[in-house]
Amino acid sequence: MIPSIELDQFVDRVMAELEKKLGSPDVSVTTESANSNAVTHSATDSGVVTIKVPQPRWEEGLAELIESTPARIGVWRTGTRPLTKEMLKFRCDHAAAIDSIYGEVNEKLLEQFGLFTVDTCYENTENYLRRPDMGRIITERGMDLIRESCKAKPQVQIVVSDGLSANAIDANLPDVYPSLLDSLTAYGLKVGTPFFVKGGRVAVMDHIGELLQPDVFVLLIGERPGLVSSKSMSAYLCYQPRKGTVESDRTVISNIHPGGTPPVEAGAYIGTLVHKMLEQKTSGIHLDL
Amino acid sequence: MNLTTTVLGKTYQLKSLKEVLAKANEEKSGDQLAGITAEDAKERMAAKLILSDLTLGDIRNHPLLPPDIDEVSRVIEDAVNDKIYNEIRGWSVAELREYLLRQETGNNEIRRISRGLTSEMVAAVTKLMSNLDLVQAAAKIEVQSHCNITIGQRGVLSGRAQPNHPTDNIQGMKASLFEALSYGIGDAVIGINPVIDSADSVKNILLATKEVMEKWSIPTQNCVLAHIKTQMKAIRQGAPADMVFQSLAGTEDGNKAFGIDVALLDEADELIRREGTGTGPNLWYFETGQGSELSAEAHHGIDQVTLEARCYGLARKYKPFIVNTVVGFIGPEYLYDSKQVIRAGLEDHFMGKIQQIPMGVDVCYTNHMKADQNDMDNLAVLLAAAGVNYIIGAPMADDCMLNYQSTSYHDIATLRETMRLRPAPEFEGWLNRMGIMENGRLTPLAGDPTVFM
């Protein structure tokens, strides 16, 4: 793992701000999704299940339920409304999720895996949010760089992109990437030249696919941040993506983060899917799993 | 067809019905993205004025997407009752609005004329209606449906229990489901979105939800929201599905991007009737949402309100049990902020109801949209006033698998108490027997999921 120190500092700052705003030093506001140790259960502050239901039929049973999901359950109520702390915790997590959209991927991480960077035509984050079409096109300069640097017609092309959460790449790439390479090697598959796309949308794989003509394309991209995790990554896979490829031709593995599909397992599973796509010469809903 | 008008001293000459419909929309980022929106407020008003004087006949005679090149258009066109259409073809869109809002016009009158309307006419009148118009007109319409139980009665607000889990963990799903049931949520459906779209995964989830339903004799229905092909495979392998699910788009090309067409829907329809576990006659669950056609580059230059209306025209063919727009899920490029989401939620609910669709709404937003939970509170109250059949119940409104926020178990319980609404009668009877509800209010037992352990 690459420790993302900056993020930790950032989280601490947010937490300090929140405590200040709530105006009470004994209010412990723990936003699990902002915690850099990744996802913990929403009702488990510091790993201990606190029971909020006053007289549950079965107390141990309730702890078991709460442990089984990151969903906000066993939260109890006042009348029909949520308890105050629970409601504020939700709002804190929302604040953290909004912040993660505006983050950037750690340069050192990209260097470590030898990924050079190209931009899409997104220009800036506001524009990226409003104009997904621009996130599907690589700039001319970027296309030149890809043409110069990448092996054409590879069996497998891997591309990484920040998408809607740079944090997702920082948190998961160090585990997913090596295990994906191992898995592809184990199947005897040949990988082209990987790179990083800044400001990418899923269909950017079609634009790149036209140029490099890979058999299978693997795009590792940050998902829209959620409240439980703002660091969830998706892998989009497609057999021969080209201009005009439809969404149902893509296979997706979503929720890649330590509280969802574990990154190391995800890497291995992506390798298996790539192998099946090459065997069946198809992907998406046509792929027989 | 007159496409000219003068607003504040400036004369506007629009070129086509398609352009009038697009420019008459309230401001939406999706129409801007498509490059079809009005240039400014004045042009928007010019388009609304032109539209108000067009007749229903003008709209039918100038198809935006001709039936011979688009099967969704064919489905909509085939469903029109020409006798009823001929009675109203001379009405202007303004007259249609006023007819819907008249005190003498009730549920039966709207149900009758709806058979003479196309989805494009429904979209047209929506563009002339204010938010409160949309609430009032929709509130007149009662659309009941029956899968294993009946929902949609006047005074009923149902909830979908949506106990998703980020790794499809069955225990985790059950935990969230128990919590839902303990708040009286789950009468619309126990509906789960799987992470892994495989027949095995679908089958396991259907078996698990069915087991809970049987163990506690819960009068409701189950569904797994995988791709229709995956569900069909699971059902053929013996999975117990009360309903089938599919996302719909308003054009043939949009549906192609979803990997479906009418022939496939027909095949699934036959399968769920023969091999499904639901009583029926309503055995479908559809989801829609403004912007999906543009997202698939399959919009043909048509605005997103009109395309959304067409989704309901297509859905109607299959007599669904429930349909909901996932209004704020698709993102800020289609609905930028809470103002646009609230408007779209009211539009979609009305456009579905007038086409006799048992309409629910996923009152929701993503974290990259300029909206927050307070905005969802607002929209949920507006929709409850409009008589929405159901909304979504996620634990504390946070879907930990789909990564967006909707409405919570608490919210549905609160809307019922505040707006004097009840769960579906059969489900409420069960809640009473379980001791979770009494005289329409939650008991002290409510909120304890271990009741179901």
XYZ file of C-alpha atoms in Angstrom:
742
model
C 0.000 0.000 0.000
C 1.089 3.565 -0.689
C 0.280 5.573 2.403
C -1.583 8.666 1.292
C -0.339 11.026 3.938
C -1.871 14.090 2.379
C -5.265 12.520 2.575
C -4.850 11.701 6.234
C -3.946 15.271 6.966
C -6.902 16.416 4.964
C -9.247 14.120 6.849
C -7.907 15.347 10.160
C -8.521 18.894 9.083
C -12.096 18.106 8.045
C -12.706 16.355 11.344
C -11.304 19.272 13.299
C -13.522 21.650 11.360
C -16.554 19.517 12.005
C -15.903 19.334 15.716
C -15.454 23.066 15.811
C -18.738 23.571 13.990
C -20.589 21.240 16.289
C -19.181 23.335 19.085
C -18.567 20.569 21.580
C -15.292 18.769 22.175
C -17.003 15.620 23.421
C -18.990 15.171 20.230
C -17.062 12.433 18.495
C -17.938 12.655 14.861
C -16.534 9.657 13.074
C -17.050 9.607 9.359
C -16.068 6.105 8.383
C -15.886 6.973 4.738
C -13.393 9.731 5.436
C -11.228 7.395 7.469
C -8.207 6.429 5.420
C -8.258 2.913 6.863
C -11.054 2.450 4.348
C -14.473 1.197 5.081
C -15.721 0.155 8.456
C -19.256 -0.606 9.459
C -21.322 2.485 9.797
C -22.635 1.624 13.213
C -19.307 0.465 14.578
C -17.441 3.402 15.993
C -13.868 2.275 16.691
C -14.750 -1.324 15.914
C -17.218 -1.753 18.762
C -20.855 -2.269 17.913
C -22.930 0.167 19.891
C -26.496 -0.944 20.345
C -28.918 1.908 19.869
C -32.149 -0.070 19.847
C -33.225 0.310 23.509
C -34.673 -3.158 24.132
C -33.937 -5.434 21.217
C -35.509 -8.867 21.310
C -32.058 -10.334 20.830
C -29.039 -8.142 21.562
C -26.350 -10.515 20.212
C -28.486 -11.026 17.141
C -28.585 -7.291 16.552
C -24.799 -7.024 16.742
C -24.606 -9.863 14.214
C -26.919 -8.015 11.813
C -24.987 -4.758 12.134
C -21.691 -6.589 11.520
C -22.981 -8.196 8.339
C -23.390 -5.014 6.313
C -21.953 -1.498 5.938
C -25.573 -0.304 5.588
C -26.841 2.022 8.326
C -29.042 -0.376 10.257
C -29.901 -0.841 13.927
C -29.953 2.950 14.100
C -33.225 3.334 16.030
C -35.458 6.403 15.897
C -37.097 9.282 17.711
C -40.742 9.046 16.707
C -40.324 8.150 13.057
C -37.161 10.255 12.574
C -33.507 9.194 12.935
C -31.564 9.956 16.102
C -29.561 13.202 16.036
C -26.051 11.707 15.987
C -26.997 9.272 13.243
C -28.415 12.082 11.137
C -25.300 14.217 11.644
C -23.027 11.293 10.816
C -24.857 10.922 7.517
C -24.335 14.608 6.756
C -20.615 14.350 7.591
C -20.206 11.445 5.189
C -21.976 13.428 2.495
C -19.549 16.297 3.058
C -16.579 13.894 2.649
C -18.023 12.429 -0.554
C -18.422 15.828 -2.156
C -14.816 16.678 -1.329
C -13.448 13.505 -2.960
C -14.789 14.531 -6.387
C -12.342 17.401 -6.505
C -9.217 15.382 -5.540
C -6.247 14.363 -7.765
C -4.465 11.017 -8.170
C -1.094 10.744 -6.422
C 1.644 11.358 -9.051
C 4.076 9.024 -7.279
C 1.651 6.158 -7.603
C 1.450 6.661 -11.370
C 5.250 6.821 -11.561
C 5.571 3.645 -9.527
C 3.490 1.698 -12.046
C 5.061 3.468 -15.031
C 1.855 5.109 -16.178
C 2.233 8.213 -18.330
C -0.675 10.685 -18.338
C -2.933 11.919 -21.122
C -5.920 14.263 -20.741
C -9.399 14.094 -22.115
C -11.053 17.296 -23.344
C -12.709 17.778 -19.934
C -10.936 21.104 -19.161
C -12.028 21.401 -15.502
C -14.098 19.521 -12.905
C -17.254 21.632 -13.289
C -17.163 21.074 -17.027
C -16.344 17.396 -16.515
C -19.555 17.009 -14.499
C -21.727 18.749 -17.081
C -20.099 17.462 -20.256
C -19.487 13.695 -20.120
C -19.030 13.753 -23.897
C -15.762 15.672 -23.423
C -14.518 13.039 -20.987
C -14.885 10.433 -23.736
C -12.392 12.106 -26.078
C -8.626 12.245 -25.617
C -6.979 15.530 -26.596
C -5.033 15.583 -29.879
C -1.822 15.918 -27.922
C -2.784 12.903 -25.840
C -3.553 10.851 -28.943
C -0.118 11.697 -30.358
C 1.508 10.604 -27.117
C -0.434 7.327 -27.103
C 0.515 6.712 -30.744
C 4.206 7.298 -29.985
C 4.376 5.409 -26.704
C 2.031 2.432 -26.971
C 2.257 -0.936 -28.595
C -0.435 -1.191 -31.281
C -2.951 -4.053 -31.444
C -2.164 -5.510 -28.020
C -4.000 -8.550 -26.760
C -4.923 -6.692 -23.553
C -4.851 -2.906 -23.088
C -4.960 -1.592 -19.513
C -5.912 2.033 -18.855
C -6.418 3.737 -15.484
C -8.567 6.845 -15.006
C -9.597 9.022 -12.055
C -13.213 9.298 -13.216
C -15.323 10.663 -10.369
C -12.985 9.688 -7.540
C -9.236 10.131 -7.567
C -9.240 8.657 -4.054
C -10.497 5.364 -5.487
C -7.374 5.012 -7.630
C -5.023 5.974 -4.785
C -6.689 3.474 -2.470
C -7.125 0.466 -4.764
C -4.638 0.557 -7.626
C -1.664 -0.653 -5.538
C -3.526 -3.913 -4.853
C -5.576 -4.365 -8.003
C -2.861 -3.672 -10.554
C -0.207 -6.254 -9.534
C -2.804 -8.965 -9.012
C -4.331 -8.206 -12.416
C -0.903 -8.482 -14.077
C -0.224 -11.761 -12.243
C -3.533 -13.162 -13.346
C -3.003 -12.174 -17.002
C 0.499 -13.670 -16.935
C -0.870 -16.892 -15.468
C -3.267 -17.146 -18.435
C -0.328 -16.473 -20.776
C -1.816 -13.209 -22.073
C 0.172 -10.294 -23.482
C -0.376 -6.804 -22.130
C 0.136 -3.597 -24.155
C 1.484 -0.304 -22.812
C -0.617 0.924 -19.875
C -1.256 4.626 -19.167
C -3.375 7.044 -17.113
C -6.250 9.162 -18.435
C -7.104 12.313 -16.521
C -10.777 13.307 -16.624
C -11.968 10.083 -18.248
C -15.444 8.671 -18.745
C -16.141 4.989 -19.399
C -16.625 5.370 -23.141
C -13.152 6.897 -23.514
C -12.183 3.269 -24.132
C -13.904 3.462 -27.533
C -11.803 6.424 -28.635
C -8.602 4.750 -27.467
C -9.807 1.422 -28.873
C -10.064 2.940 -32.368
C -6.417 3.971 -32.212
C -4.787 0.986 -30.503
C -7.148 -1.794 -31.667
C -6.765 -4.050 -28.622
C -8.599 -7.361 -28.350
C -9.683 -6.725 -24.778
C -9.710 -3.365 -23.029
C -9.536 -3.063 -19.221
C -10.412 0.360 -17.802
C -9.875 0.858 -14.068
C -11.831 3.983 -13.109
C -12.977 5.815 -9.953
C -16.708 5.517 -9.318
C -19.001 8.246 -8.239
C -18.309 8.489 -4.509
C -20.810 7.033 -2.081
C -21.277 7.734 1.590
C -19.957 4.415 2.882
C -16.968 4.657 0.608
C -15.755 7.535 -1.498
C -12.955 5.216 -2.691
C -14.831 2.690 -4.757
C -13.320 1.700 -8.095
C -14.863 -0.028 -11.107
C -13.290 -2.144 -13.800
C -14.946 -1.848 -17.223
C -14.000 -4.567 -19.664
C -14.824 -4.728 -23.325
C -13.971 -7.004 -26.235
C -12.717 -4.861 -29.120
C -14.240 -1.530 -28.064
C -14.571 0.817 -31.024
C -16.586 3.857 -32.028
C -20.272 2.928 -31.642
C -19.784 0.259 -28.972
C -22.964 0.138 -26.807
C -22.987 -0.020 -23.012
C -24.382 -3.547 -22.918
C -21.208 -4.718 -24.701
C -19.196 -3.821 -21.594
C -18.709 -6.012 -18.563
C -18.353 -4.184 -15.268
C -17.050 -5.144 -11.865
C -18.088 -2.392 -9.507
C -17.596 -1.749 -5.810
C -13.892 -2.558 -5.758
C -12.721 -1.378 -2.342
C -11.769 -3.102 0.902
C -15.376 -3.105 2.172
C -16.759 -4.343 -1.152
C -15.011 -6.618 -3.640
C -11.483 -6.793 -2.156
C -8.944 -5.216 -4.579
C -6.597 -8.239 -4.752
C -9.472 -10.601 -5.555
C -10.852 -8.136 -8.069
C -7.527 -8.075 -9.934
C -7.515 -11.853 -10.229
C -11.162 -11.958 -11.280
C -10.603 -9.346 -14.009
C -7.866 -11.612 -15.412
C -10.314 -14.515 -15.540
C -12.901 -12.393 -17.332
C -10.345 -11.197 -19.894
C -9.452 -14.826 -20.578
C -13.148 -15.714 -21.113
C -13.645 -12.732 -23.421
C -10.738 -13.813 -25.604
C -12.068 -17.369 -25.670
C -15.648 -16.373 -26.497
C -14.641 -13.331 -28.589
C -17.324 -11.201 -26.929
C -18.146 -9.249 -23.771
C -21.029 -7.637 -21.887
C -24.406 -9.363 -21.901
C -23.215 -11.739 -24.624
C -20.491 -13.154 -22.403
C -21.309 -16.488 -20.829
C -20.013 -16.467 -17.264
C -49.285 24.041 -37.763
C -48.309 27.548 -36.670
C -44.758 27.722 -35.301
C -44.502 31.501 -35.030
C -45.169 33.842 -32.131
C -44.137 37.217 -30.752
C -42.874 37.661 -27.191
C -42.043 41.096 -25.764
C -41.708 42.598 -29.205
C -39.546 39.840 -30.681
C -40.895 37.404 -33.246
C -39.852 33.767 -33.019
C -40.134 31.331 -35.899
C -39.381 27.773 -34.840
C -38.722 25.093 -37.411
C -40.343 21.924 -36.159
C -42.490 20.325 -33.490
C -39.329 18.706 -32.155
C -37.770 22.133 -31.638
C -40.930 23.542 -30.013
C -41.122 20.653 -27.550
C -37.425 20.918 -26.653
C -37.416 24.677 -26.169
C -40.658 24.618 -24.162
C -38.991 22.539 -21.435
C -38.044 23.984 -18.093
C -34.262 24.369 -17.919
C -32.418 21.009 -17.779
C -28.693 20.422 -18.127
C -29.427 17.342 -20.273
C -31.199 19.406 -22.932
C -28.293 21.836 -22.829
C -25.859 18.962 -23.268
C -27.874 17.819 -26.282
C -27.716 21.371 -27.650
C -31.488 21.626 -28.128
C -32.547 23.968 -25.331
C -34.018 27.471 -25.563
C -31.410 30.213 -25.769
C -32.955 32.295 -23.017
C -36.100 32.720 -20.924
C -37.835 34.660 -23.695
C -37.314 31.954 -26.285
C -38.494 29.378 -23.750
C -41.712 31.344 -23.337
C -42.101 31.695 -27.097
C -41.908 27.905 -27.404
C -44.457 27.424 -24.613
C -46.819 29.916 -26.271
C -46.519 28.187 -29.654
C -47.024 24.809 -28.028
C -50.120 25.946 -26.122
C -51.925 26.639 -29.417
C -50.933 23.444 -31.232
C -53.636 20.805 -31.387
C -53.361 17.200 -30.304
C -53.936 16.383 -33.983
C -50.887 18.489 -34.945
C -48.777 16.453 -32.545
C -49.985 13.085 -33.807
C -49.664 14.123 -37.442
C -46.033 15.184 -37.035
C -44.282 12.202 -35.441
C -40.901 13.062 -33.896
C -39.637 9.580 -34.581
C -41.738 7.845 -37.256
C -43.179 4.429 -36.339
C -41.609 2.824 -39.392
C -38.102 3.479 -38.076
C -38.642 3.047 -34.311
C -40.427 0.240 -32.518
C -41.164 2.298 -29.384
C -43.114 4.690 -31.643
C -44.961 1.682 -33.048
C -45.925 0.419 -29.586
C -47.252 3.877 -28.634
C -49.107 4.391 -31.920
C -50.687 0.922 -31.804
C -52.148 1.601 -28.350
C -54.114 4.725 -29.364
C -57.898 4.352 -29.318
C -58.904 6.247 -32.451
C -62.498 6.853 -31.369
C -61.374 8.653 -28.239
C -58.553 10.404 -30.098
C -61.036 11.736 -32.684
C -63.102 13.303 -29.903
C -60.120 15.331 -28.685
C -57.887 15.799 -31.734
C -59.082 19.388 -32.144
C -58.126 20.355 -28.582
C -55.174 22.644 -28.160
C -52.527 21.615 -25.646
C -53.734 24.546 -23.497
C -57.240 23.066 -23.532
C -55.907 19.664 -22.529
C -54.189 21.252 -19.507
C -57.368 23.035 -18.496
C -59.451 19.890 -18.955
C -57.160 17.926 -16.649
C -57.345 20.595 -13.945
C -61.108 21.191 -14.107
C -63.011 20.195 -10.951
C -65.422 18.062 -12.984
C -62.543 16.035 -14.403
C -61.823 13.097 -12.143
C -60.068 9.767 -12.287
C -62.538 8.151 -14.709
C -62.491 11.049 -17.164
C -58.689 11.110 -17.228
C -58.508 7.347 -17.587
C -60.798 7.553 -20.608
C -59.008 10.331 -22.508
C -55.638 8.773 -21.712
C -56.488 6.052 -24.229
C -56.652 8.680 -26.955
C -53.346 10.317 -26.035
C -49.877 9.555 -27.311
C -46.825 9.919 -25.089
C -45.828 13.017 -27.081
C -49.155 14.700 -26.237
C -48.612 13.853 -22.565
C -45.122 15.382 -22.704
C -46.527 18.465 -24.455
C -49.090 19.254 -21.774
C -46.515 18.616 -19.043
C -44.411 21.466 -20.449
C -47.315 23.859 -19.870
C -47.925 22.756 -16.285
C -46.503 24.280 -13.120
C -45.196 22.082 -10.323
C -48.453 22.434 -8.400
C -50.453 21.655 -11.566
C -48.465 18.427 -11.837
C -49.196 17.569 -8.204
C -52.906 18.267 -8.459
C -53.526 16.506 -11.771
C -51.550 13.428 -10.730
C -53.388 13.282 -7.400
C -56.656 12.754 -9.275
C -55.384 9.578 -10.884
C -55.587 6.260 -9.088
C -53.678 3.374 -10.666
C -53.937 0.122 -8.751
C -51.945 -2.959 -9.618
C -51.725 -6.485 -8.299
C -48.833 -8.916 -8.187
C -49.199 -10.901 -4.950
C -50.980 -8.006 -3.239
C -52.747 -4.863 -4.443
C -51.043 -1.486 -4.118
C -51.820 1.991 -5.459
C -55.117 2.590 -3.647
C -55.964 6.166 -2.741
C -54.452 6.942 0.656
C -51.788 4.239 0.363
C -48.055 4.981 0.273
C -45.993 1.860 -0.306
C -42.253 1.379 -0.022
C -39.735 -0.722 -1.889
C -37.365 -2.411 0.522
C -33.972 -2.011 -1.194
C -31.577 -3.987 1.011
C -28.587 -3.915 -1.336
C -25.162 -5.100 -0.228
C -21.775 -4.194 -1.796
C -20.733 -7.864 -2.167
C -24.152 -9.493 -2.577
C -23.740 -10.981 0.897
C -27.013 -12.753 1.645
C -26.770 -12.272 5.435
C -26.076 -8.586 4.942
C -29.046 -8.214 2.615
C -31.299 -9.978 5.094
C -30.081 -7.654 7.864
C -31.135 -4.563 5.903
C -34.364 -6.279 4.917
C -35.240 -7.061 8.549
C -34.626 -3.426 9.399
C -36.948 -2.362 6.529
C -39.729 -4.703 7.609
C -39.432 -3.501 11.196
C -40.261 0.035 9.977
C -43.218 -1.247 7.932
C -41.401 -0.986 4.593
C -41.531 -3.553 1.792
C -45.115 -3.619 0.532
C -44.224 -2.487 -3.011
C -41.480 -5.056 -3.454
C -38.413 -6.556 -1.867
C -36.134 -5.499 -4.689
C -32.388 -6.039 -4.717
C -29.774 -4.730 -7.154
C -27.046 -7.359 -7.472
C -23.372 -6.469 -7.859
C -22.713 -9.579 -9.910
C -25.049 -9.942 -12.855
C -25.053 -13.736 -13.098
C -27.872 -16.286 -13.077
C -26.484 -17.938 -9.937
C -26.351 -14.667 -8.052
C -29.907 -13.770 -9.113
C -31.146 -17.202 -8.119
C -29.512 -17.075 -4.684
C -30.992 -13.678 -3.900
C -34.455 -14.684 -5.094
C -34.310 -17.843 -2.987
C -33.186 -15.904 0.095
C -35.899 -13.241 -0.191
C -38.548 -15.867 -0.909
C -37.463 -17.791 2.174
C -37.927 -14.710 4.393
C -41.333 -14.026 2.802
C -42.472 -17.593 3.438
C -41.069 -17.901 6.946
C -42.921 -14.782 8.132
C -45.910 -15.074 5.724
C -45.199 -11.596 4.352
C -47.740 -10.431 1.779
C -45.439 -8.841 -0.786
C -43.380 -9.719 -3.878
C -39.703 -10.210 -4.650
C -37.549 -9.125 -7.556
C -33.848 -8.963 -8.433
C -32.858 -6.064 -10.640
C -30.345 -7.796 -12.899
C -30.419 -7.589 -16.694
C -33.561 -9.236 -18.069
C -31.547 -11.944 -19.848
C -29.868 -12.910 -16.585
C -33.211 -13.076 -14.791
C -34.665 -15.216 -17.565
C -31.779 -17.625 -17.259
C -32.263 -17.802 -13.464
C -36.017 -18.347 -13.809
C -35.439 -21.148 -16.323
C -33.145 -22.705 -13.724
C -36.034 -22.648 -11.259
C -35.402 -19.384 -9.377
C -38.557 -18.105 -7.613
C -39.226 -14.657 -9.160
C -42.563 -12.950 -8.531
C -41.741 -10.280 -11.102
C -39.176 -9.477 -13.759
C -37.317 -6.201 -13.968
C -35.837 -4.096 -16.742
C -34.640 -0.518 -17.328
C -36.346 1.113 -20.297
C -35.408 3.857 -22.730
C -37.762 5.873 -24.921
C -36.255 4.929 -28.266
C -35.440 1.678 -30.021
C -31.745 2.660 -30.153
C -31.755 3.535 -26.447
C -33.148 0.122 -25.639
C -30.557 -1.481 -27.878
C -27.902 0.116 -25.672
C -29.624 -1.546 -22.705
C -29.393 -4.843 -24.583
C -33.137 -5.204 -25.071
C -35.858 -4.859 -27.682
C -39.596 -5.432 -27.815
C -39.167 -9.036 -28.957
C -37.015 -9.799 -25.893
C -39.505 -8.079 -23.560
C -42.302 -10.120 -25.157
C -40.308 -13.302 -24.561
C -39.667 -12.381 -20.922
C -43.339 -11.492 -20.506
C -44.350 -14.941 -21.655
C -41.765 -16.564 -19.397
C -42.805 -14.745 -16.216
C -46.446 -15.642 -16.926
C -45.604 -19.311 -17.348
C -42.765 -19.777 -14.871
C -42.950 -16.879 -12.418
C -44.121 -17.287 -8.829
C -46.231 -14.086 -8.729
C -50.045 -14.199 -8.835
C -50.415 -11.346 -11.337
C -51.852 -10.054 -13.547
C -49.118 -7.418 -13.091
C -45.696 -9.066 -13.251
C -43.255 -6.368 -14.361
C -41.057 -3.830 -12.661
C -39.574 -1.118 -14.903
C -37.201 1.700 -14.151
C -36.677 4.803 -16.253
C -35.068 8.206 -15.867
C -34.607 11.392 -17.881
C -31.335 11.406 -19.788
C -30.713 7.730 -20.474
C -31.298 8.081 -24.236
C -28.833 10.947 -24.523
C -26.376 8.991 -22.423
C -26.567 6.229 -25.040
C -26.472 8.750 -27.896
C -29.877 7.469 -28.946
C -32.025 10.577 -28.443
C -32.572 11.596 -32.102
C -32.519 15.266 -31.070
C -35.656 14.812 -28.951
C -35.802 16.407 -25.489
C -35.537 14.289 -22.347
C -39.070 14.975 -21.043
C -40.630 13.701 -24.257
C -38.353 10.652 -24.323
C -39.264 9.897 -20.712
C -42.979 10.042 -21.569
C -42.292 7.505 -24.314
C -40.770 5.103 -21.778
C -44.132 4.981 -20.026
C -45.855 4.464 -23.375
C -43.670 1.405 -23.868
C -44.061 0.212 -20.258
C -47.851 0.327 -20.602
C -47.792 -2.530 -23.125
C -46.652 -4.903 -20.370
C -49.168 -3.866 -17.668
C -46.476 -3.452 -15.004
C -46.981 -3.851 -11.265
C -44.589 -1.003 -10.482
C -42.579 1.546 -12.453
C -40.284 4.172 -11.053
C -38.176 6.918 -12.461
C -34.750 6.891 -10.802
C -34.934 10.610 -11.056
C -31.618 11.883 -9.718
C -29.431 8.846 -10.333
C -28.044 9.535 -13.750
C -26.102 12.638 -12.768
C -25.666 16.390 -13.051
C -25.097 16.314 -16.796
C -28.831 15.589 -17.183
C -30.331 17.159 -14.054
C -27.895 19.637 -12.621
C -29.303 20.573 -9.245
C -32.152 20.054 -6.813
C -34.445 22.457 -8.668
C -34.125 20.354 -11.828
C -34.485 17.055 -9.969
C -37.621 18.191 -8.165
C -39.157 19.381 -11.408
C -38.254 16.128 -13.188
C -39.635 14.003 -10.340
C -43.003 15.737 -10.575
C -43.014 15.590 -14.389
C -42.175 11.894 -14.507
C -44.733 10.927 -11.875
C -47.491 12.841 -13.679
C -46.516 11.571 -17.151
C -46.552 7.995 -15.880
C -49.823 8.304 -14.003
C -51.711 9.886 -16.898
C -50.600 6.962 -19.059
C -52.107 4.671 -16.396
C -48.754 3.520 -15.043
C -48.585 2.490 -11.338
C -45.963 5.083 -10.747
C -43.370 5.269 -8.005
C -40.335 7.526 -7.788
C -36.823 6.894 -6.594
C -36.379 10.298 -4.962
C -32.612 10.433 -5.177
C -29.344 12.217 -5.898
C -25.705 11.390 -6.416
C -22.816 13.033 -4.639
C -21.660 14.866 -7.742
C -25.006 16.660 -8.060
C -25.852 19.958 -6.417
C -28.474 18.551 -4.100
C -28.691 17.156 -0.592
C -31.005 15.205 1.673
C -33.150 18.254 2.470
C -34.044 18.480 -1.213
C -35.128 14.843 -1.143
C -37.314 15.572 1.895
C -38.999 18.296 -0.151
C -39.574 16.165 -3.238
C -40.841 13.220 -1.178
C -43.487 15.427 0.473
C -44.533 16.849 -2.901
C -44.868 13.354 -4.357
C -46.779 12.059 -1.357
C -49.201 14.939 -1.933
C -49.362 13.942 -5.606
C -50.369 10.404 -4.629
C -47.190 8.570 -5.628
C -47.726 4.795 -5.386
C -44.393 4.085 -3.690
C -40.951 5.441 -2.999
C -37.680 3.698 -2.183
C -36.582 2.607 1.272
C -32.806 2.364 1.783
C -31.241 2.209 5.276
C -30.891 5.865 6.360
C -31.396 6.730 2.662
C -27.844 5.579 1.894
C -27.510 2.800 -0.686
C -24.147 1.282 0.196
C -23.942 -0.635 -3.077
C -25.205 1.787 -5.738
C -23.445 4.727 -4.059
C -26.250 7.242 -4.109
C -28.804 8.550 -1.633
C -32.524 7.973 -1.858
C -35.245 8.011 0.802
C -35.072 6.055 4.047
C -37.243 3.638 6.001
C -37.673 6.505 8.478
C -38.773 8.830 5.668
C -41.541 6.528 4.439
C -42.794 6.003 8.000
C -42.719 9.785 8.532
C -44.577 10.562 5.303
C -47.253 8.044 6.254
C -47.748 9.626 9.662
C -47.538 13.235 8.491
C -49.598 12.934 5.313
C -52.134 10.451 6.804
C -51.158 7.673 4.424
C -51.080 3.936 5.083
C -49.208 0.874 3.855
C -51.021 -1.367 1.344
C -54.001 -2.924 3.192
C -52.821 -6.552 3.098
C -49.349 -5.541 4.219
C -50.738 -3.364 7.006
C -52.798 -6.334 8.211
C -49.580 -8.316 8.436
C -47.773 -5.477 10.259
C -50.632 -5.440 12.771
C -50.355 -9.197 13.289
C -46.608 -8.805 13.819
C -47.225 -6.075 16.389
C -45.176 -3.533 14.394
C -48.114 -1.262 13.570
C -51.373 -0.388 15.284
C -54.067 1.925 13.914
C -51.700 3.062 11.192
C -48.892 4.053 13.581
C -45.665 2.286 14.408
C -45.609 0.565 17.805
C -42.674 0.607 20.287
C -41.536 -2.671 18.686
C -40.893 -0.958 15.329
C -37.241 -0.385 14.500
C -35.987 -3.621 16.061
C -34.793 -5.845 13.199
C -34.216 -8.811 15.540
C -37.976 -9.349 15.513
C -37.224 -11.347 12.366
C -34.381 -13.461 13.733
